[in-house]
Amino acid sequence: DVKVTQSSRYLVKRTGEKVFLECVQDMDHENMFWYRQDPGLGLRLIYFSYDVKMKEKGDIPEGYSVSREKKERFSLILESASTNQTSMYLCASSLEGVADTQYFGPGTRLTVL
Amino acid sequence: GENVEQHPSTLSVQEGDSAVIKCTYSDSASNYFPWYKQELGKRPQLIIDIRSNVGEKKDQRIAVTLNKTAKHFSLHITETQPEDSAVYFCAASNKFSGGYNKLIFGAGTRLAVHP
């Protein structure tokens, strides 16, 4: 059974802080994704990675960066948190790329004050 | 840019009735269309998907239909039960300029099944 975990369920940060969100999957998946989920907007892709040290920008990469040093771990970094980055952040992984089941983590609800 | 429109945003049905959620997409090259279910406070989970080489797929009480000409696809749930209450997201595959694929998600439909 695929397991995707995220480092925190809830996080409260101050404007301007550097924020790290971590995601770990245990099924040796090549592909990992970071989405943010906002009411009425569905899930929007921030960044994705098809291999270790490989990253590609998604639809809304501004204000974010990512790191994938190991296959099982994909980190999302908010360099200087802003209030408009308050959201639910979901990590996902898949074996065969986009046209394959994406397994999601439980989500991190980030509040930036 | 490419987008996926999903309707309705909310749907309320009586237990035992059918529910239909519709999505339209803009990229004619899209070839993979999954549906995800997200129960309250839980993570999204894939419930069914369809590829562009078929027009319909069924799995027990749920079915998905695809009309490539009209660029729309629909989720059908028959004999609804209270545990079907959730937010449902459709998605369509789309290519980045760099050649990689991504999913574009609809805004979601909140389905409430009343006993």
PDB file of C-alpha atoms in Angstrom:
ATOM      1  CA  ASP A   1       0.000   0.000   0.000  1.00  0.00           C
ATOM      2  CA  VAL A   2       1.438   3.354  -1.044  1.00  0.00           C
ATOM      3  CA  LYS A   3       2.129   5.714   1.780  1.00  0.00           C
ATOM      4  CA  VAL A   4       2.736   9.414   1.292  1.00  0.00           C
ATOM      5  CA  THR A   5       3.406  11.436   4.412  1.00  0.00           C
ATOM      6  CA  GLN A   6       3.837  15.143   5.003  1.00  0.00           C
ATOM      7  CA  SER A   7       5.841  16.670   7.819  1.00  0.00           C
ATOM      8  CA  SER A   8       3.037  18.708   9.404  1.00  0.00           C
ATOM      9  CA  ARG A   9      -0.776  18.732   9.306  1.00  0.00           C
ATOM     10  CA  TYR A  10      -1.026  22.316  10.538  1.00  0.00           C
ATOM     11  CA  LEU A  11       1.535  25.101  10.429  1.00  0.00           C
ATOM     12  CA  VAL A  12       1.354  28.765  11.453  1.00  0.00           C
ATOM     13  CA  LYS A  13       4.101  31.128  10.282  1.00  0.00           C
ATOM     14  CA  ARG A  14       4.741  34.849  10.183  1.00  0.00           C
ATOM     15  CA  THR A  15       5.088  36.966   7.051  1.00  0.00           C
ATOM     16  CA  GLY A  16       8.668  36.914   5.780  1.00  0.00           C
ATOM     17  CA  GLU A  17       9.606  33.611   7.415  1.00  0.00           C
ATOM     18  CA  LYS A  18      11.229  30.819   5.399  1.00  0.00           C
ATOM     19  CA  VAL A  19       8.982  27.764   5.430  1.00  0.00           C
ATOM     20  CA  PHE A  20       9.851  24.155   4.642  1.00  0.00           C
ATOM     21  CA  LEU A  21       7.198  21.568   3.818  1.00  0.00           C
ATOM     22  CA  GLU A  22       8.421  18.025   3.462  1.00  0.00           C
ATOM     23  CA  CYS A  23       6.902  15.033   1.704  1.00  0.00           C
ATOM     24  CA  VAL A  24       8.062  11.428   1.840  1.00  0.00           C
ATOM     25  CA  GLN A  25       6.808   8.442  -0.169  1.00  0.00           C
ATOM     26  CA  ASP A  26       7.733   4.827   0.468  1.00  0.00           C
ATOM     27  CA  MET A  27       6.933   3.189  -2.881  1.00  0.00           C
ATOM     28  CA  ASP A  28      10.019   4.098  -4.922  1.00  0.00           C
ATOM     29  CA  HIS A  29       7.953   6.384  -7.179  1.00  0.00           C
ATOM     30  CA  GLU A  30       9.863   8.417  -9.742  1.00  0.00           C
ATOM     31  CA  ASN A  31       7.361  11.264  -9.880  1.00  0.00           C
ATOM     32  CA  MET A  32       6.412  13.674  -7.125  1.00  0.00           C
ATOM     33  CA  PHE A  33       4.193  16.729  -7.167  1.00  0.00           C
ATOM     34  CA  TRP A  34       3.293  19.712  -4.990  1.00  0.00           C
ATOM     35  CA  TYR A  35      -0.186  21.231  -5.288  1.00  0.00           C
ATOM     36  CA  ARG A  36      -2.020  23.899  -3.404  1.00  0.00           C
ATOM     37  CA  GLN A  37      -5.745  23.561  -2.815  1.00  0.00           C
ATOM     38  CA  ASP A  38      -7.972  26.609  -2.424  1.00  0.00           C
ATOM     39  CA  PRO A  39     -11.790  26.694  -2.310  1.00  0.00           C
ATOM     40  CA  GLY A  40     -13.295  27.150  -5.749  1.00  0.00           C
ATOM     41  CA  LEU A  41      -9.943  26.730  -7.495  1.00  0.00           C
ATOM     42  CA  GLY A  42      -9.378  22.999  -7.272  1.00  0.00           C
ATOM     43  CA  LEU A  43      -5.810  21.730  -7.105  1.00  0.00           C
ATOM     44  CA  ARG A  44      -3.133  23.804  -8.795  1.00  0.00           C
ATOM     45  CA  LEU A  45       0.319  22.447  -9.572  1.00  0.00           C
ATOM     46  CA  ILE A  46       3.214  24.359  -8.018  1.00  0.00           C
ATOM     47  CA  TYR A  47       6.206  22.160  -8.953  1.00  0.00           C
ATOM     48  CA  PHE A  48       6.887  18.599  -9.940  1.00  0.00           C
ATOM     49  CA  SER A  49       9.865  16.300 -10.186  1.00  0.00           C
ATOM     50  CA  TYR A  50      10.442  13.318 -12.484  1.00  0.00           C
ATOM     51  CA  ASP A  51      13.719  12.223 -10.981  1.00  0.00           C
ATOM     52  CA  VAL A  52      16.209  12.988  -8.237  1.00  0.00           C
ATOM     53  CA  LYS A  53      17.557  16.528  -8.541  1.00  0.00           C
ATOM     54  CA  MET A  54      15.161  17.199 -11.427  1.00  0.00           C
ATOM     55  CA  LYS A  55      12.416  19.789 -11.058  1.00  0.00           C
ATOM     56  CA  GLU A  56       9.992  21.536 -13.335  1.00  0.00           C
ATOM     57  CA  LYS A  57       7.773  24.537 -12.663  1.00  0.00           C
ATOM     58  CA  GLY A  58       4.049  23.995 -12.559  1.00  0.00           C
ATOM     59  CA  ASP A  59       1.297  26.529 -13.082  1.00  0.00           C
ATOM     60  CA  ILE A  60       1.945  28.697 -10.023  1.00  0.00           C
ATOM     61  CA  PRO A  61       5.650  28.486  -9.073  1.00  0.00           C
ATOM     62  CA  GLU A  62       6.102  32.128  -8.055  1.00  0.00           C
ATOM     63  CA  GLY A  63       7.227  32.472  -4.463  1.00  0.00           C
ATOM     64  CA  TYR A  64       8.115  28.770  -4.149  1.00  0.00           C
ATOM     65  CA  SER A  65      11.113  26.560  -4.736  1.00  0.00           C
ATOM     66  CA  VAL A  66      11.650  22.815  -4.333  1.00  0.00           C
ATOM     67  CA  SER A  67      14.359  20.330  -3.549  1.00  0.00           C
ATOM     68  CA  ARG A  68      14.649  16.640  -4.372  1.00  0.00           C
ATOM     69  CA  GLU A  69      17.947  15.275  -3.103  1.00  0.00           C
ATOM     70  CA  LYS A  70      16.625  11.750  -2.539  1.00  0.00           C
ATOM     71  CA  LYS A  71      14.090   9.778  -4.507  1.00  0.00           C
ATOM     72  CA  GLU A  72      11.663   9.401  -1.633  1.00  0.00           C
ATOM     73  CA  ARG A  73      11.681  13.012  -0.432  1.00  0.00           C
ATOM     74  CA  PHE A  74      10.354  16.169  -2.109  1.00  0.00           C
ATOM     75  CA  SER A  75      10.492  19.454  -0.232  1.00  0.00           C
ATOM     76  CA  LEU A  76       8.585  22.647  -0.915  1.00  0.00           C
ATOM     77  CA  ILE A  77      10.185  25.886   0.234  1.00  0.00           C
ATOM     78  CA  LEU A  78       8.542  29.241   0.709  1.00  0.00           C
ATOM     79  CA  GLU A  79      11.505  31.611   0.640  1.00  0.00           C
ATOM     80  CA  SER A  80       9.642  34.505   2.287  1.00  0.00           C
ATOM     81  CA  ALA A  81       6.120  33.574   3.326  1.00  0.00           C
ATOM     82  CA  SER A  82       3.299  35.953   2.475  1.00  0.00           C
ATOM     83  CA  THR A  83      -0.343  36.017   3.575  1.00  0.00           C
ATOM     84  CA  ASN A  84      -1.526  35.014   0.089  1.00  0.00           C
ATOM     85  CA  GLN A  85       0.323  31.727   0.539  1.00  0.00           C
ATOM     86  CA  THR A  86      -2.116  30.707   3.280  1.00  0.00           C
ATOM     87  CA  SER A  87      -3.550  27.505   1.841  1.00  0.00           C
ATOM     88  CA  MET A  88      -3.739  23.710   1.978  1.00  0.00           C
ATOM     89  CA  TYR A  89      -0.629  22.125   0.446  1.00  0.00           C
ATOM     90  CA  LEU A  90      -0.850  18.605  -0.956  1.00  0.00           C
ATOM     91  CA  CYS A  91       2.017  16.415  -2.031  1.00  0.00           C
ATOM     92  CA  ALA A  92       1.500  13.494  -4.420  1.00  0.00           C
ATOM     93  CA  SER A  93       3.543  10.766  -6.046  1.00  0.00           C
ATOM     94  CA  SER A  94       3.035   8.433  -8.981  1.00  0.00           C
ATOM     95  CA  LEU A  95       4.901   5.542 -10.560  1.00  0.00           C
ATOM     96  CA  GLU A  96       4.395   6.125 -14.270  1.00  0.00           C
ATOM     97  CA  GLY A  97       3.987   9.881 -14.523  1.00  0.00           C
ATOM     98  CA  VAL A  98       0.882  11.975 -14.939  1.00  0.00           C
ATOM     99  CA  ALA A  99      -1.236   9.376 -16.741  1.00  0.00           C
ATOM    100  CA  ASP A 100      -1.167   7.141 -13.710  1.00  0.00           C
ATOM    101  CA  THR A 101      -2.702   7.130 -10.241  1.00  0.00           C
ATOM    102  CA  GLN A 102      -1.405   9.980  -8.122  1.00  0.00           C
ATOM    103  CA  TYR A 103      -1.244   9.117  -4.419  1.00  0.00           C
ATOM    104  CA  PHE A 104      -1.727  12.105  -2.184  1.00  0.00           C
ATOM    105  CA  GLY A 105      -0.405  12.934   1.238  1.00  0.00           C
ATOM    106  CA  PRO A 106      -2.724  14.101   4.025  1.00  0.00           C
ATOM    107  CA  GLY A 107      -2.015  17.780   3.349  1.00  0.00           C
ATOM    108  CA  THR A 108      -0.489  20.632   5.335  1.00  0.00           C
ATOM    109  CA  ARG A 109      -2.740  23.539   6.209  1.00  0.00           C
ATOM    110  CA  LEU A 110      -0.437  26.554   6.288  1.00  0.00           C
ATOM    111  CA  THR A 111      -1.521  29.848   7.797  1.00  0.00           C
ATOM    112  CA  VAL A 112       0.697  32.900   7.279  1.00  0.00           C
ATOM    113  CA  LEU A 113      -0.020  35.758   9.663  1.00  0.00           C
TER     114      LEU A 113
ATOM    115  CA  GLY B   1      -4.213  28.936 -20.911  1.00  0.00           C
ATOM    116  CA  GLU B   2      -5.587  25.432 -20.770  1.00  0.00           C
ATOM    117  CA  ASN B   3      -8.381  24.862 -18.288  1.00  0.00           C
ATOM    118  CA  VAL B   4     -10.971  22.377 -17.058  1.00  0.00           C
ATOM    119  CA  GLU B   5     -14.451  23.567 -16.138  1.00  0.00           C
ATOM    120  CA  GLN B   6     -16.514  21.483 -13.738  1.00  0.00           C
ATOM    121  CA  HIS B   7     -20.267  21.697 -13.045  1.00  0.00           C
ATOM    122  CA  PRO B   8     -22.148  21.869 -10.803  1.00  0.00           C
ATOM    123  CA  SER B   9     -20.138  23.252  -7.893  1.00  0.00           C
ATOM    124  CA  THR B  10     -22.598  21.741  -5.418  1.00  0.00           C
ATOM    125  CA  LEU B  11     -25.034  18.860  -5.831  1.00  0.00           C
ATOM    126  CA  SER B  12     -27.580  17.579  -3.367  1.00  0.00           C
ATOM    127  CA  VAL B  13     -29.414  14.273  -3.941  1.00  0.00           C
ATOM    128  CA  GLN B  14     -31.544  11.829  -2.001  1.00  0.00           C
ATOM    129  CA  GLU B  15     -30.110   8.449  -1.135  1.00  0.00           C
ATOM    130  CA  GLY B  16     -30.730   6.039  -3.995  1.00  0.00           C
ATOM    131  CA  ASP B  17     -30.869   8.734  -6.670  1.00  0.00           C
ATOM    132  CA  SER B  18     -28.238   9.164  -9.393  1.00  0.00           C
ATOM    133  CA  ALA B  19     -25.677  11.971  -9.512  1.00  0.00           C
ATOM    134  CA  VAL B  20     -23.945  13.358 -12.585  1.00  0.00           C
ATOM    135  CA  ILE B  21     -20.954  15.702 -12.637  1.00  0.00           C
ATOM    136  CA  LYS B  22     -19.747  17.188 -15.907  1.00  0.00           C
ATOM    137  CA  CYS B  23     -16.376  18.573 -16.991  1.00  0.00           C
ATOM    138  CA  THR B  24     -15.202  20.261 -20.159  1.00  0.00           C
ATOM    139  CA  TYR B  25     -11.591  20.698 -21.216  1.00  0.00           C
ATOM    140  CA  SER B  26      -9.886  22.937 -23.712  1.00  0.00           C
ATOM    141  CA  ASP B  27      -6.792  21.036 -24.888  1.00  0.00           C
ATOM    142  CA  SER B  28      -7.682  18.690 -27.732  1.00  0.00           C
ATOM    143  CA  ALA B  29      -4.437  16.776 -27.069  1.00  0.00           C
ATOM    144  CA  SER B  30      -5.602  15.710 -23.582  1.00  0.00           C
ATOM    145  CA  ASN B  31      -5.716  11.911 -23.410  1.00  0.00           C
ATOM    146  CA  TYR B  32      -6.102  10.975 -19.742  1.00  0.00           C
ATOM    147  CA  PHE B  33      -9.054  11.910 -17.526  1.00  0.00           C
ATOM    148  CA  PRO B  34      -9.070  10.842 -13.862  1.00  0.00           C
ATOM    149  CA  TRP B  35     -11.648  11.516 -11.171  1.00  0.00           C
ATOM    150  CA  TYR B  36     -10.640  11.996  -7.543  1.00  0.00           C
ATOM    151  CA  LYS B  37     -12.841  11.861  -4.444  1.00  0.00           C
ATOM    152  CA  GLN B  38     -11.952  13.842  -1.336  1.00  0.00           C
ATOM    153  CA  GLU B  39     -13.906  13.131   1.822  1.00  0.00           C
ATOM    154  CA  LEU B  40     -14.017  15.807   4.490  1.00  0.00           C
ATOM    155  CA  GLY B  41     -10.617  16.217   6.126  1.00  0.00           C
ATOM    156  CA  LYS B  42      -9.029  13.483   4.025  1.00  0.00           C
ATOM    157  CA  ARG B  43      -6.709  13.251   1.062  1.00  0.00           C
ATOM    158  CA  PRO B  44      -7.953  12.994  -2.549  1.00  0.00           C
ATOM    159  CA  GLN B  45      -8.140   9.435  -3.865  1.00  0.00           C
ATOM    160  CA  LEU B  46      -8.522   8.196  -7.415  1.00  0.00           C
ATOM    161  CA  ILE B  47     -11.886   6.532  -7.981  1.00  0.00           C
ATOM    162  CA  ILE B  48     -11.929   6.003 -11.733  1.00  0.00           C
ATOM    163  CA  ASP B  49     -10.097   7.173 -14.830  1.00  0.00           C
ATOM    164  CA  ILE B  50     -10.552   6.962 -18.587  1.00  0.00           C
ATOM    165  CA  ARG B  51      -8.201   7.275 -21.519  1.00  0.00           C
ATOM    166  CA  SER B  52      -8.996   8.817 -24.854  1.00  0.00           C
ATOM    167  CA  ASN B  53      -9.186   5.517 -26.718  1.00  0.00           C
ATOM    168  CA  VAL B  54     -12.434   4.515 -24.962  1.00  0.00           C
ATOM    169  CA  GLY B  55     -15.790   6.244 -24.646  1.00  0.00           C
ATOM    170  CA  GLU B  56     -17.050   4.750 -21.405  1.00  0.00           C
ATOM    171  CA  LYS B  57     -15.766   2.915 -18.365  1.00  0.00           C
ATOM    172  CA  LYS B  58     -17.710   1.424 -15.478  1.00  0.00           C
ATOM    173  CA  ASP B  59     -16.790   0.225 -11.996  1.00  0.00           C
ATOM    174  CA  GLN B  60     -19.761  -0.985  -9.942  1.00  0.00           C
ATOM    175  CA  ARG B  61     -21.885   2.080  -9.184  1.00  0.00           C
ATOM    176  CA  ILE B  62     -19.652   4.617 -10.865  1.00  0.00           C
ATOM    177  CA  ALA B  63     -19.097   5.224 -14.563  1.00  0.00           C
ATOM    178  CA  VAL B  64     -17.306   7.796 -16.657  1.00  0.00           C
ATOM    179  CA  THR B  65     -18.150   8.800 -20.219  1.00  0.00           C
ATOM    180  CA  LEU B  66     -15.927  10.727 -22.615  1.00  0.00           C
ATOM    181  CA  ASN B  67     -16.901  12.696 -25.708  1.00  0.00           C
ATOM    182  CA  LYS B  68     -13.665  13.725 -27.415  1.00  0.00           C
ATOM    183  CA  THR B  69     -15.390  15.628 -30.187  1.00  0.00           C
ATOM    184  CA  ALA B  70     -17.221  17.867 -27.732  1.00  0.00           C
ATOM    185  CA  LYS B  71     -14.287  17.807 -25.274  1.00  0.00           C
ATOM    186  CA  HIS B  72     -16.336  16.845 -22.270  1.00  0.00           C
ATOM    187  CA  PHE B  73     -16.459  13.963 -19.829  1.00  0.00           C
ATOM    188  CA  SER B  74     -18.849  13.068 -17.038  1.00  0.00           C
ATOM    189  CA  LEU B  75     -18.963  11.075 -13.813  1.00  0.00           C
ATOM    190  CA  HIS B  76     -22.122   9.093 -13.124  1.00  0.00           C
ATOM    191  CA  ILE B  77     -22.900   7.659  -9.687  1.00  0.00           C
ATOM    192  CA  THR B  78     -25.955   5.408  -9.433  1.00  0.00           C
ATOM    193  CA  GLU B  79     -27.820   4.344  -6.297  1.00  0.00           C
ATOM    194  CA  THR B  80     -26.084   6.983  -4.229  1.00  0.00           C
ATOM    195  CA  GLN B  81     -25.324   6.301  -0.581  1.00  0.00           C
ATOM    196  CA  PRO B  82     -24.449   8.699   2.279  1.00  0.00           C
ATOM    197  CA  GLU B  83     -20.812   7.578   2.082  1.00  0.00           C
ATOM    198  CA  ASP B  84     -20.676   9.005  -1.452  1.00  0.00           C
ATOM    199  CA  SER B  85     -20.857  12.482   0.134  1.00  0.00           C
ATOM    200  CA  ALA B  86     -17.544  14.195  -0.689  1.00  0.00           C
ATOM    201  CA  VAL B  87     -15.887  16.669  -3.029  1.00  0.00           C
ATOM    202  CA  TYR B  88     -15.204  15.225  -6.480  1.00  0.00           C
ATOM    203  CA  PHE B  89     -12.487  16.590  -8.772  1.00  0.00           C
ATOM    204  CA  CYS B  90     -12.127  15.897 -12.461  1.00  0.00           C
ATOM    205  CA  ALA B  91      -8.817  16.401 -14.243  1.00  0.00           C
ATOM    206  CA  ALA B  92      -7.390  16.303 -17.745  1.00  0.00           C
ATOM    207  CA  SER B  93      -3.833  15.700 -18.879  1.00  0.00           C
ATOM    208  CA  ASN B  94      -2.036  18.583 -20.527  1.00  0.00           C
ATOM    209  CA  LYS B  95       1.435  19.116 -21.953  1.00  0.00           C
ATOM    210  CA  PHE B  96       3.896  21.692 -20.726  1.00  0.00           C
ATOM    211  CA  SER B  97       5.906  23.628 -23.266  1.00  0.00           C
ATOM    212  CA  GLY B  98       8.886  21.545 -22.203  1.00  0.00           C
ATOM    213  CA  GLY B  99       7.104  18.364 -23.276  1.00  0.00           C
ATOM    214  CA  TYR B 100       6.244  17.029 -19.820  1.00  0.00           C
ATOM    215  CA  ASN B 101       2.680  16.157 -18.909  1.00  0.00           C
ATOM    216  CA  LYS B 102       0.661  17.546 -16.023  1.00  0.00           C
ATOM    217  CA  LEU B 103      -2.901  17.324 -14.777  1.00  0.00           C
ATOM    218  CA  ILE B 104      -5.245  20.291 -14.772  1.00  0.00           C
ATOM    219  CA  PHE B 105      -7.963  19.909 -12.165  1.00  0.00           C
ATOM    220  CA  GLY B 106     -11.505  21.219 -12.161  1.00  0.00           C
ATOM    221  CA  ALA B 107     -12.675  23.369  -9.254  1.00  0.00           C
ATOM    222  CA  GLY B 108     -14.530  20.484  -7.611  1.00  0.00           C
ATOM    223  CA  THR B 109     -18.133  19.449  -6.941  1.00  0.00           C
ATOM    224  CA  ARG B 110     -19.416  19.078  -3.390  1.00  0.00           C
ATOM    225  CA  LEU B 111     -21.875  16.170  -3.417  1.00  0.00           C
ATOM    226  CA  ALA B 112     -24.254  15.724  -0.481  1.00  0.00           C
ATOM    227  CA  VAL B 113     -26.332  12.536  -0.292  1.00  0.00           C
ATOM    228  CA  HIS B 114     -29.216  12.827   2.145  1.00  0.00           C
ATOM    229  CA  PRO B 115     -30.672   9.710   3.818  1.00  0.00           C
TER     230      PRO B 115
END
